[in-house]
Amino acid sequence: MYRIFGCLLSFLALEFAARAALPSIDELTEFLMPVRTDQAVLSTDGKRIAYTVRQGQRLSLLVSSVDDLPVRRSVDICQVEGRDAQKLAFLEWADENRVVYALRRENRDEVWVLDAATFSTRRLNTRGEFDILYSPPPDPDPEHDKPETFDTSATMPEEIPLPRYPRCMRLSPLYPGCVVLMTEGSVLQLRGRESQYEYGYEYQLWKVPLDGSPKKSFFRGTYPRRPLFDRQFVPRLVQQQPPGQAALYLGSVGSSVFSKQQTVLSSFDEKTQESFRVTPANYFGPRSVLLSFGKEPTTLYYASNVERDCMALYQMNLRTGKRRVFELPSGVGDFVSPTVSHGSDQGLVFDRFSDELVGLRFTETEQSTLWIDPSLGAVQQELQNQLQGRVVQVLSWDRERKRFLAFVSSPNDPGRYFVFDREASRLTQFAKAMPWFDLDQVNLTDSLTVSTPVGVRLSAYLTTPRAPLLKPPPLVILLHDAPWTQTTAAFNRDAQILARFGFLVLRLNYRGSDGGGRNLRDALFSNYERAPYEDLEAALGALEKVRSFDKRRVVLFGTGFGGYLAARACQLYPDKYRCAVAWNSPVDPKNLVETQLERARDTMMAKQAGMLPFDYMDRQLRNYNQLGADPSKSFSSPPQAVAFKVNFMSEVRRYVYQGDGRRPPVSLLADERGLSKPMLFLQDSDHPILGEDQLKSLRRRMAKNGVELDYLLFDADDNADSTTKRVRAYARIVEFLNETVYNYDVKIGPTEVRP
Amino acid sequence: MRLSIIPLAASVFVFAAVPGLGVSGQATEAASENVVQLPPLLVEDINQGIPWVYVEDGSRRVIGRCDTSTANDFLRGLERAKSVFDSLVPKNFQGAYQLPDVYVLYSQRMKTMLPPQLLEEAYKRGAERKEASERPGALVVPNLRLADKDNAISFVYINEDKPTETLFFTSNFLRQILLLRTPQLPDWFMEGFVQVYENTTLYPDSYVLERLKWLSKEHTEALWADPEFPRALLPMDELFTPSKYPGPKSAEERRRLWSAQTALFVRWALSGDSERLEAFWNYVDRSSREPSSEALFRECFGFGYSDARDRLCDFLPRAIRQPAVGKPVVWQPPKIPDARLATEEEIVAYKGDWERQVVLYVRRTSPTFETRYADQARKTLGAAALAKKAEPRAKNALALLEFEAGNDAVARKLFEELIADGQARPRVFLELGRLRLRHAQEYPNGAEGRISREQVSQILEPLEALRGRQPAMSETYLVYAAALFEGEGIPEEAQFQVLEEGLRLFPKSGPLAILSACLRFRQGNTVAAQATVERGLKWCSEPKRRETLEKLRIGAVVPQKKEMPLEEPTSPTAEHP
């Protein structure tokens, strides 16, 4: 006798789930729209603040009284998107009434001054004001027997405007009432004794009076690259890249600091001098980067990781040879990223009134400042006491140091601008970076330390969804591009979007990330096939101890090289990862250094810089040198510089991704292993690593396994508006994750009849 | 019979009606001219035709010269008003008297015997009150609530032609109720909650937290127009413990900001979900028992001061733009017994006690009239209070009247009789203790001019009996501490425990902290003494007391007997007009 118990779902494998509601465009736009206020400055008397306000495609400057809040006015300054888009490249108060700002488009700055008392603006220079009109002389000997290799396809127009690119440098106490402007443009010059012509750059410095009086040039010189000026605007050092070489040398220029015998560089020992030379091999290895001069030209600041793991910052007295070293408070990590270039003084904080160096900015897990000036350190402490748990960046102060402008943020808050009146102990909030983010709705982010089996400690950040759709929630691991970037504790919109759709989001500084020191970078370079995946495994282990998540639903999402890692991890460990999303990532990392793509990049850069096409200029220069003639007097082309023929950064990438006797990262197509996990590739059409053919191959291989490769290519129009593009991208990403993670996958076993 | 009518000073309720009911015009008319304080008037009671009626429920007594239905409706109106009030203020934050609240109603039908200008003035001043002036159509019930240390009596001049089903308590009532609560509620809460209450529209079955007003009209309008308009907020630590941040140059401006921010914080909490509301009340309660700290705040809300400040910053424009609707109040009309004619004893007791309290009020506001009022109260109470059938309240009132008039011997005798008969109200115990202390100070029996142990125990005896009674009175502990301070020897540990209890209930009391610390020093327990000093410094905001505490901290000085205050700078039961 049989008793039917009914349908038993004996092999019940329920994948529960609620599909996430697909995001509306409005909702995604709210997450992704550009920062509303990203620059603010305090007047020299501390009575006014000026800050940017972005609304749609327009940027305004809002000037507000600090004491009488209702007194404020704004002026529309530029369009920041679209064909005539400009970027605010400089913003500072010249005195208590006048704000100077520079708008940049195609590498040219237009400098403006706003009088806050009358609220009138004045433009101090026009776009083409410094340009030179070049008339190529006629060919003196049209019948001249030209070499066979001579390229006759290059024909010259009769008149060519040669751009001089104006760039707003800064306001200096040396020139009160003026702003210092630098113009740069190319010239042809003879190289040494070889009678060969090469392109150089001419640099000119101008004092531009804010009252509209005539501009005065106070320096002019020609160098192969932009020289490093001291605080008095005297050129001291310049980098050179010898033709055909992938190396940059640092040399002294201009008047020497002490005597002809002692130049800036000769103040260093030989080893340190040598460390200023940068090659693809030492770019991420031991080397030194010269950052800036101090108020006096005898003080120099440079970063170096020679004979140490991490980049430290050095203050060098060139007269006495005494050095002072600054390290991160934790002692671990780079004080300055090794990717900074010579002359980059971004991390150095100078007092605008005294021109003294007063502080050093650095990023550990968050933006911090090491104050050299103790009084500013005390202010930082006061603010920190009032705003505990916040990242407080003191940005500027008034002449009396009674009022301070600070940017205050946290992992859960994109940031706010405050003016701190120390005397009144009053903190006034003037603007929020992204006012549409509601603190009550934001998904909270915590720090997490991951220890790998080999004893390496990695930093990571965990964003927990307020309203998970599944319990435990699925996990997305975000992998940034390496070795160029790192992820920090700062508010992260990508993590917020994904958490909004119910994902637990982990951002991991895997080995190879920027800022972690040489050993960590080398760990990636020396074993692409192991280190990052070990780190992922360790991160999952560490996470498991502190938070529950659905181990069957772990998604990898990367950009650049991080996207490649995401896809590769799915290929290597299909049992661990559910799917991958890769944005501007190569199928084969060799794409990152393909010559053709480098050219495309150079052309793109030249186009962006308003230069003539690379190929055209290259042919012309070859012609001159074959003729052995002075091109400025005979058959000629305009003295127009082009991108360097040996692209140094491409060579660095080649070294990083193709190795130097090391095993490079493996192409997804080269591995015979199956590709059984769904993937989404998103590509910008003009991104240099686009490998459409490879993607097609990948798609075919995946199709054989019954898995689809999802692919979204943004056309040129999409690139015009980054918000629209990102909104489209995230709409697709969420849709993809909805299909692959939040799916109903109910497998019902056969009906069983039991006695 | 004479009846005293006092112009509005501390009204406790308004009375809402639909617009167009006659008096609304007066209510909306803002009075910007200078208000003249009218002297209290004594009015001959010639309305013999209107009897006194009486009705009571558990915690209220209504006695009045009006119709029984008026008394009934009024009591029902009070119940309803209380239910709306309770929906805003949880009961454990409301202080309460052990003795029932008393309402003396006086019908406006008797107005013919009143000078018309008095009535007009009473309405006008009532209409000026924030609750009335900002609520179109609201009618004012002219009334005066006088709060003694252990009981409150309200005099109400009632219009029997208007319904009283929709009474609402004013912020004065709220303030008195909050001040009664022990442990004392934090200053920031008192400041903020009263402002929010004043800006709340009460309905019979709900309430609406109206749009917030911020600092000035200019600021409010600017934030209304642009939610990103700049704003200055104090750090939360300063909001909760302003005494830690002694005045910078712009002290007045800061005080205004502090006040506005307390309201913003309360408004933010009350506009939140149930989780936030629960966290808020938990925090208020904890803050009344221990000093505010970020750790405490985090424990209650789940985030720290910086987050809270940012949240307030973000909430500010929302509070200015959007009112918040409270939860509907479910009200079941209570069963109230019908009003009846009042007995002669009841009339004497309630009217007499009212008149006694008027004397104190007149003493403060119009001292030249005091004697006339005292005579009137004595005339009402007089022999009737001592009669066998008299209500105990009458004899208590007479005893306190004599005490307040400085007739210590008469008062002491009456106090002791009342306690012996088991009829004494709480304040009688306190004042007997105080009288005994005063006597002992005059005639100390102990060594070196100190009060003897026996004298000390006589003083402490009635005070001990007060422990656990509602409301707790800070003076109980002050008199207790002063007796020990001036007494011989070292107090016993049990007596220290009583002082500890006082410090727990009245943590802001500087004098109590000073006396307790001195006694601990005398005991030789410097650890406990220093802890008391530190606690006092954390709570006490009065500059003079803080100065003494600072001196004690460094062992610089021990206060002398004559410096010992026996009154708080602000009594928790003091009237706040």
Short mmCIF file of N, CA, C and O in Angstrom, two decimals, chain B residues 4 13 28 74 112 218 260 270 273 298 325 335 340 345 377 441-442 447 466 515 553:
data_model
loop_
_atom_site.label_atom_id
_atom_site.label_comp_id
_atom_site.label_asym_id
_atom_site.label_seq_id
_atom_site.Cartn_x
_atom_site.Cartn_y
_atom_site.Cartn_z
N SER B 4 -11.05 87.91 44.14
CA SER B 4 -9.94 88.61 43.48
C SER B 4 -9.80 88.15 42.03
O SER B 4 -9.77 86.96 41.75
N PHE B 13 -4.03 77.75 29.60
CA PHE B 13 -4.68 77.22 28.41
C PHE B 13 -5.33 78.29 27.55
O PHE B 13 -5.72 79.35 28.03
N THR B 28 -6.34 87.74 16.91
CA THR B 28 -5.34 87.94 15.87
C THR B 28 -4.71 89.33 15.93
O THR B 28 -3.75 89.61 15.26
N PHE B 74 -16.03 71.66 31.40
CA PHE B 74 -14.65 72.15 31.58
C PHE B 74 -13.71 71.01 31.98
O PHE B 74 -12.61 70.87 31.44
N THR B 112 -20.94 91.82 35.04
CA THR B 112 -21.53 93.12 35.33
C THR B 112 -20.88 93.76 36.56
O THR B 112 -20.85 94.97 36.70
N GLU B 218 14.67 87.20 8.35
CA GLU B 218 15.54 87.24 7.18
C GLU B 218 16.17 85.87 6.92
O GLU B 218 16.18 85.37 5.81
N ALA B 260 17.78 78.65 19.44
CA ALA B 260 17.18 78.22 18.17
C ALA B 260 17.56 76.77 17.86
O ALA B 260 16.74 75.99 17.37
N LEU B 270 11.26 65.02 16.91
CA LEU B 270 9.82 64.76 16.89
C LEU B 270 9.29 64.52 15.47
O LEU B 270 8.22 63.95 15.30
N ASP B 273 11.04 59.12 12.56
CA ASP B 273 10.25 57.90 12.69
C ASP B 273 10.25 57.45 14.16
O ASP B 273 10.86 58.08 15.02
N ARG B 298 25.64 58.61 21.22
CA ARG B 298 25.83 57.53 20.26
C ARG B 298 25.06 56.28 20.69
O ARG B 298 24.46 55.58 19.88
N VAL B 325 3.12 66.48 10.76
CA VAL B 325 1.85 66.11 11.40
C VAL B 325 2.09 65.00 12.40
O VAL B 325 2.73 64.00 12.09
N LYS B 335 -15.33 58.85 32.17
CA LYS B 335 -16.59 58.96 32.93
C LYS B 335 -16.34 59.96 34.06
O LYS B 335 -15.48 59.73 34.91
N ARG B 340 -21.83 68.87 41.50
CA ARG B 340 -22.83 69.09 42.55
C ARG B 340 -22.55 70.43 43.21
O ARG B 340 -21.51 71.06 42.91
N GLU B 345 -17.33 73.87 53.43
CA GLU B 345 -15.94 73.54 53.78
C GLU B 345 -15.06 73.53 52.52
O GLU B 345 -13.92 73.98 52.55
N ALA B 377 -7.42 86.64 52.75
CA ALA B 377 -7.21 85.19 52.87
C ALA B 377 -7.49 84.74 54.29
O ALA B 377 -8.11 83.69 54.52
N GLN B 441 19.51 77.32 64.40
CA GLN B 441 20.59 78.25 64.06
C GLN B 441 20.63 79.40 65.06
O GLN B 441 21.69 79.89 65.43
N GLU B 442 19.44 79.78 65.53
CA GLU B 442 19.37 80.87 66.49
C GLU B 442 19.81 80.42 67.89
O GLU B 442 20.46 81.15 68.61
N ALA B 447 28.42 71.95 70.55
CA ALA B 447 29.71 72.56 70.87
C ALA B 447 30.10 73.54 69.77
O ALA B 447 29.69 73.38 68.62
N LEU B 466 9.41 63.20 53.73
CA LEU B 466 9.09 63.69 52.37
C LEU B 466 9.66 62.84 51.25
O LEU B 466 9.26 62.96 50.10
N LEU B 515 27.43 71.75 49.43
CA LEU B 515 27.26 71.26 50.80
C LEU B 515 27.65 69.79 50.91
O LEU B 515 28.33 69.39 51.85
N ARG B 553 37.52 72.34 44.28
CA ARG B 553 38.29 71.35 43.51
C ARG B 553 39.77 71.45 43.82
O ARG B 553 40.47 70.45 43.92
#
